[in-house]
Structure formats: C-alpha cells, structure tokens
PDB file of C-alpha atoms in Angstrom:
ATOM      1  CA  UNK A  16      99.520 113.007 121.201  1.00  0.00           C
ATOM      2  CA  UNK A  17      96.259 113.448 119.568  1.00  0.00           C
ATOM      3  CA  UNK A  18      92.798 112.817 121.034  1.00  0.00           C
ATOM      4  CA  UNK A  19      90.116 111.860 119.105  1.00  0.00           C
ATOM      5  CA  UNK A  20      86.063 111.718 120.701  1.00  0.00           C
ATOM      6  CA  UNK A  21      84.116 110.236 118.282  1.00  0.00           C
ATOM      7  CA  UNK A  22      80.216 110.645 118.873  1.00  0.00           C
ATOM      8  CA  UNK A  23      76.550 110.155 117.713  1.00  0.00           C
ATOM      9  CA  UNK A  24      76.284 106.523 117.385  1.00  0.00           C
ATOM     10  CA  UNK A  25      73.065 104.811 118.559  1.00  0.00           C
ATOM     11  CA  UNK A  26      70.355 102.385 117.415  1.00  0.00           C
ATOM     12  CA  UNK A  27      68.329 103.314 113.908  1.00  0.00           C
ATOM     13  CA  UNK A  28      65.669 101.266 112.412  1.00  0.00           C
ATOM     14  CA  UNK A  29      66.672  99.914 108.402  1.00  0.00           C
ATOM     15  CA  UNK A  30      66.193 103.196 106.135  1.00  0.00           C
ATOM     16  CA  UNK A  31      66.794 105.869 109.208  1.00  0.00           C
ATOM     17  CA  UNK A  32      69.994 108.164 108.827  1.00  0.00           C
ATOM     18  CA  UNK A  33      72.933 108.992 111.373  1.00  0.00           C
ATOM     19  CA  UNK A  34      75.606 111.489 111.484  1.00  0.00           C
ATOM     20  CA  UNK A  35      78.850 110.664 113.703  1.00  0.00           C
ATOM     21  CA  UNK A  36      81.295 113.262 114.420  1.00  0.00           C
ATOM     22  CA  UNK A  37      85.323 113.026 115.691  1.00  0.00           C
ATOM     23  CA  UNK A  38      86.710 116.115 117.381  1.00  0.00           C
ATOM     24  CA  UNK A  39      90.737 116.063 117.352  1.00  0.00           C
ATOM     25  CA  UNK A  40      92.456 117.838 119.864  1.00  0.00           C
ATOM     26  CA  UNK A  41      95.818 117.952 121.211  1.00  0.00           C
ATOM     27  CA  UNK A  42      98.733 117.555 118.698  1.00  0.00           C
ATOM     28  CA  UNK A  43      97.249 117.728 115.341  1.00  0.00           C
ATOM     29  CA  UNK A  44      99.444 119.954 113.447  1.00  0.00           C
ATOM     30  CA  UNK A  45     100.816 116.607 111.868  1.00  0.00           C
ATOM     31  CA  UNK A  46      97.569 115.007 111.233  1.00  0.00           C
ATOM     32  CA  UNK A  47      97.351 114.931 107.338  1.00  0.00           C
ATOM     33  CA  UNK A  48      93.706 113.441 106.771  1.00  0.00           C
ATOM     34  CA  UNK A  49      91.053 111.870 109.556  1.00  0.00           C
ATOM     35  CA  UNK A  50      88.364 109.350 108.315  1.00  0.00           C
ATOM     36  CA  UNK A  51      86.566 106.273 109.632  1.00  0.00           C
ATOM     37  CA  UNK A  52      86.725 102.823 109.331  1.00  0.00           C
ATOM     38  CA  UNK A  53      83.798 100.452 110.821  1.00  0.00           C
ATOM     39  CA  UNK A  54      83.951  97.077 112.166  1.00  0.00           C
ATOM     40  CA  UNK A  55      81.262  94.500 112.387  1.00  0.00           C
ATOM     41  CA  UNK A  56      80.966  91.127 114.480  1.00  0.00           C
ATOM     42  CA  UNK A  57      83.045  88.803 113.376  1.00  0.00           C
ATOM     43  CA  UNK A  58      84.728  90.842 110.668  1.00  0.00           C
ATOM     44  CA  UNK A  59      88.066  92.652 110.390  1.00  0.00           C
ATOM     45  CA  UNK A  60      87.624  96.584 110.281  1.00  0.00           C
ATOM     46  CA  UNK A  61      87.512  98.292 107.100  1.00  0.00           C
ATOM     47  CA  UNK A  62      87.651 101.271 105.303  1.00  0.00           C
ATOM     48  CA  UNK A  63      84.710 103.643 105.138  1.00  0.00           C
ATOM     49  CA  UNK A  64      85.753 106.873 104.260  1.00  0.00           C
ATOM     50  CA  UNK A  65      88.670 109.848 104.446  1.00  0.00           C
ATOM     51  CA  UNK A  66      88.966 113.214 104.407  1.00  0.00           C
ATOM     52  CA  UNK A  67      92.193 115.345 103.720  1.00  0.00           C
ATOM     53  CA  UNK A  68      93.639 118.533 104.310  1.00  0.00           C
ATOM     54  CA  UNK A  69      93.127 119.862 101.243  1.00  0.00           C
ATOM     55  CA  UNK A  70      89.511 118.815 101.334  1.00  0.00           C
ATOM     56  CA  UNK A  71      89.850 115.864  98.874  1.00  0.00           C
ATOM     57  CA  UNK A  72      87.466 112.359 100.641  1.00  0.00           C
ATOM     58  CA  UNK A  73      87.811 109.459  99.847  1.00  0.00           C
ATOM     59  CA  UNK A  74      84.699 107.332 100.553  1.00  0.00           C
ATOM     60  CA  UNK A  75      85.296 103.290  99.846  1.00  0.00           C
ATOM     61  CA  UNK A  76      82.985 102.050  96.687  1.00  0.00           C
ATOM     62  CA  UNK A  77      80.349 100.025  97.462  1.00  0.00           C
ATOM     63  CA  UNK A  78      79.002 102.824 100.607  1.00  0.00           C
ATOM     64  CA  UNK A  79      79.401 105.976  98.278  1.00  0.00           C
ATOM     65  CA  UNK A  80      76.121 107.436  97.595  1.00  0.00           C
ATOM     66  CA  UNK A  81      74.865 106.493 101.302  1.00  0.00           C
ATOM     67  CA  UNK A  82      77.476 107.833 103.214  1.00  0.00           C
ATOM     68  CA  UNK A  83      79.301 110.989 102.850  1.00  0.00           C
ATOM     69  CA  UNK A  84      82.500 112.160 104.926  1.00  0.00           C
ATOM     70  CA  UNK A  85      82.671 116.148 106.062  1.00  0.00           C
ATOM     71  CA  UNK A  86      84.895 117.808 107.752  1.00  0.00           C
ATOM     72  CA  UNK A  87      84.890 121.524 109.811  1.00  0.00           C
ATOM     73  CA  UNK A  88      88.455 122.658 109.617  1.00  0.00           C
ATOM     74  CA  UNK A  89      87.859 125.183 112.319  1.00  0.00           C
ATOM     75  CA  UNK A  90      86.250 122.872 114.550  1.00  0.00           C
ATOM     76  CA  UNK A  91      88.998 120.200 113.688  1.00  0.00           C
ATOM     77  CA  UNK A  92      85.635 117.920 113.354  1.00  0.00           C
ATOM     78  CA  UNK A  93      85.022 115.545 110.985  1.00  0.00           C
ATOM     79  CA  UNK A  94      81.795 114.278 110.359  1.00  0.00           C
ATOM     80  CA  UNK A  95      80.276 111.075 108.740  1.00  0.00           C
ATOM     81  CA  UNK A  96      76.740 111.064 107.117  1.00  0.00           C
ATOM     82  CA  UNK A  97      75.112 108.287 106.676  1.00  0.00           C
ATOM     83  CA  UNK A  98      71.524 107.247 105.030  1.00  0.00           C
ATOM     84  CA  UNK A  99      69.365 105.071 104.079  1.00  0.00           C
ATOM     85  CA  UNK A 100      71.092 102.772 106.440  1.00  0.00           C
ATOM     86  CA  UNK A 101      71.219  98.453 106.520  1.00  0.00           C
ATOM     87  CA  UNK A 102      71.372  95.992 108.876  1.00  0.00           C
ATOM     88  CA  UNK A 103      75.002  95.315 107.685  1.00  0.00           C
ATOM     89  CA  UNK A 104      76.003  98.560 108.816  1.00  0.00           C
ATOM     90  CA  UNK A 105      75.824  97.375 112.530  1.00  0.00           C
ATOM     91  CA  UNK A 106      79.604  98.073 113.707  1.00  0.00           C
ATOM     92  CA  UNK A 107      81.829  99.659 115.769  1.00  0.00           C
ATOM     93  CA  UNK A 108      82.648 103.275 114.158  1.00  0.00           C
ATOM     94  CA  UNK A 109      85.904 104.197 114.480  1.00  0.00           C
ATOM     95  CA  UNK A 110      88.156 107.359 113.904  1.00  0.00           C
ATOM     96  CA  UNK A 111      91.065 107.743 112.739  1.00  0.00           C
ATOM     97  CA  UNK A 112      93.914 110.688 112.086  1.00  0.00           C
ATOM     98  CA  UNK A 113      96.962 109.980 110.542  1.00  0.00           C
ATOM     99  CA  UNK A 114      99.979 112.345 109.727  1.00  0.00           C
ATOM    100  CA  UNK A 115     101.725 112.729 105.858  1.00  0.00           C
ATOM    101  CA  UNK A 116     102.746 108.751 104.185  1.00  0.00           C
ATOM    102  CA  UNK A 117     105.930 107.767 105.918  1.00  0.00           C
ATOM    103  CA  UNK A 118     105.480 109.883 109.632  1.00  0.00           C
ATOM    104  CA  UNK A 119     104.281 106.717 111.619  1.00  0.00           C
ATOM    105  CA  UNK A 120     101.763 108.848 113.089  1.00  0.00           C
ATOM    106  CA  UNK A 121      98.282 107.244 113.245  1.00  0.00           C
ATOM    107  CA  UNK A 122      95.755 107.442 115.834  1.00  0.00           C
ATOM    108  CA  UNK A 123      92.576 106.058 116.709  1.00  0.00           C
ATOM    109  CA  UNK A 124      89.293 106.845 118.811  1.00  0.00           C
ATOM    110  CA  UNK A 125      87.096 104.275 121.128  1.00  0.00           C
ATOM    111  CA  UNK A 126      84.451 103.857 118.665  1.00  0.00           C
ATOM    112  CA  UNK A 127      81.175 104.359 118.581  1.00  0.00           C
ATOM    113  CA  UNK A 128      78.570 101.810 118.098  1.00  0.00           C
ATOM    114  CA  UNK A 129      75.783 102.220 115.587  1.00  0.00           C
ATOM    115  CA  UNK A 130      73.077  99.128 115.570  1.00  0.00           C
ATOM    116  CA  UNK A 131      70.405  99.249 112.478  1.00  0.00           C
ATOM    117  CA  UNK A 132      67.598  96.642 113.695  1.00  0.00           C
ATOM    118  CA  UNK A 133      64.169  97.104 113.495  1.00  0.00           C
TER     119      UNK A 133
END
C-alpha cells in the first residue's frame, strides 16, 4: 500500500500563488510517476500535471505556464506550483501515484481544497 498526504491548499485571492505538496510513503518502490489531477463543482476530475521517475512532467495544455509540477526524489515529495491563479481553479486537488502501464497499481490522496475568490 502506498500513502499519499497531500497538503497546502487554502483560500487565495485571483492573481495570488499556491504550492501543494504529496508525500508518498509506504510501498512506493512500484510507483512509476505521481501527479495531480483537480476537480471542480460540478465537473469530472481532470488532468493537471505528472511527474516521472526519470524526471520527465507532463503538465496538461491549457495550465502550462501557470502551473509547474516538481518533485524531491529524496523526500518522495512532489510538489505543484501554481500562479497567477483564477477563479476556475477552485477544486479539489488531488494526488495521485501510479506504478509502470499495465501493473494496476494506482493510488490516490484525500485532496486538498484550494478556493480562488476575492
């Protein structure tokens, strides 16, 4: 098993900046990438961003530029920067770790809620 605490969510007026982290612990020697996905009220949860083993992120189109996915391999931390934040950014954060394409090994983390309001 593999636990993920994700942290450093909060409220942050339009234009302000946040920076959520996800410690893994427990099993992770399978874990192949971690990254985030968000979900907003009323809307399915997407994509946000990934980061790899080898270092190699993925960060989903229209967010790249604003937010930028980190990672501390000896910390097994990753972290997600993001600026110059929108009111459309209100969601649930989530983690995620997930072992090598074809392992069935995918876990997830509570969430953490950021809210952008003035």
């Amino acid at each position: 098993q593999v636990q993920l605490a994700e942290s450093g969510g909060g409220l942050v007026q339009p234009g302000g900046s946040l920076r959520l982290s996800c410690a893994a612990s427990g099993s992770i020697v399978n874990i192949a990438a971690m990254g985030w996905y968000r979900q907003a009220p009323g809307k399915e949860r997407e994509l946000v961003a990934f980061i790899d083993n080898g270092g190699t992120t993925t960060h989903v189109d229209s967010l790249k530029g604003r937010f930028t996915i980190s990672r501390d391999s000896a910390k097994n931390t990753v972290f997600l920067q993001m600026n110059s934040l929108k009111i459309e950014d209100t969601a649930v954060y989530y983690c995620n770790a997930r072992g090598p394409p074809g392992y069935g090994i995918d876990y997830w983390g509570k969430g953490t809620l950021v809210t952008v309001s003035s």
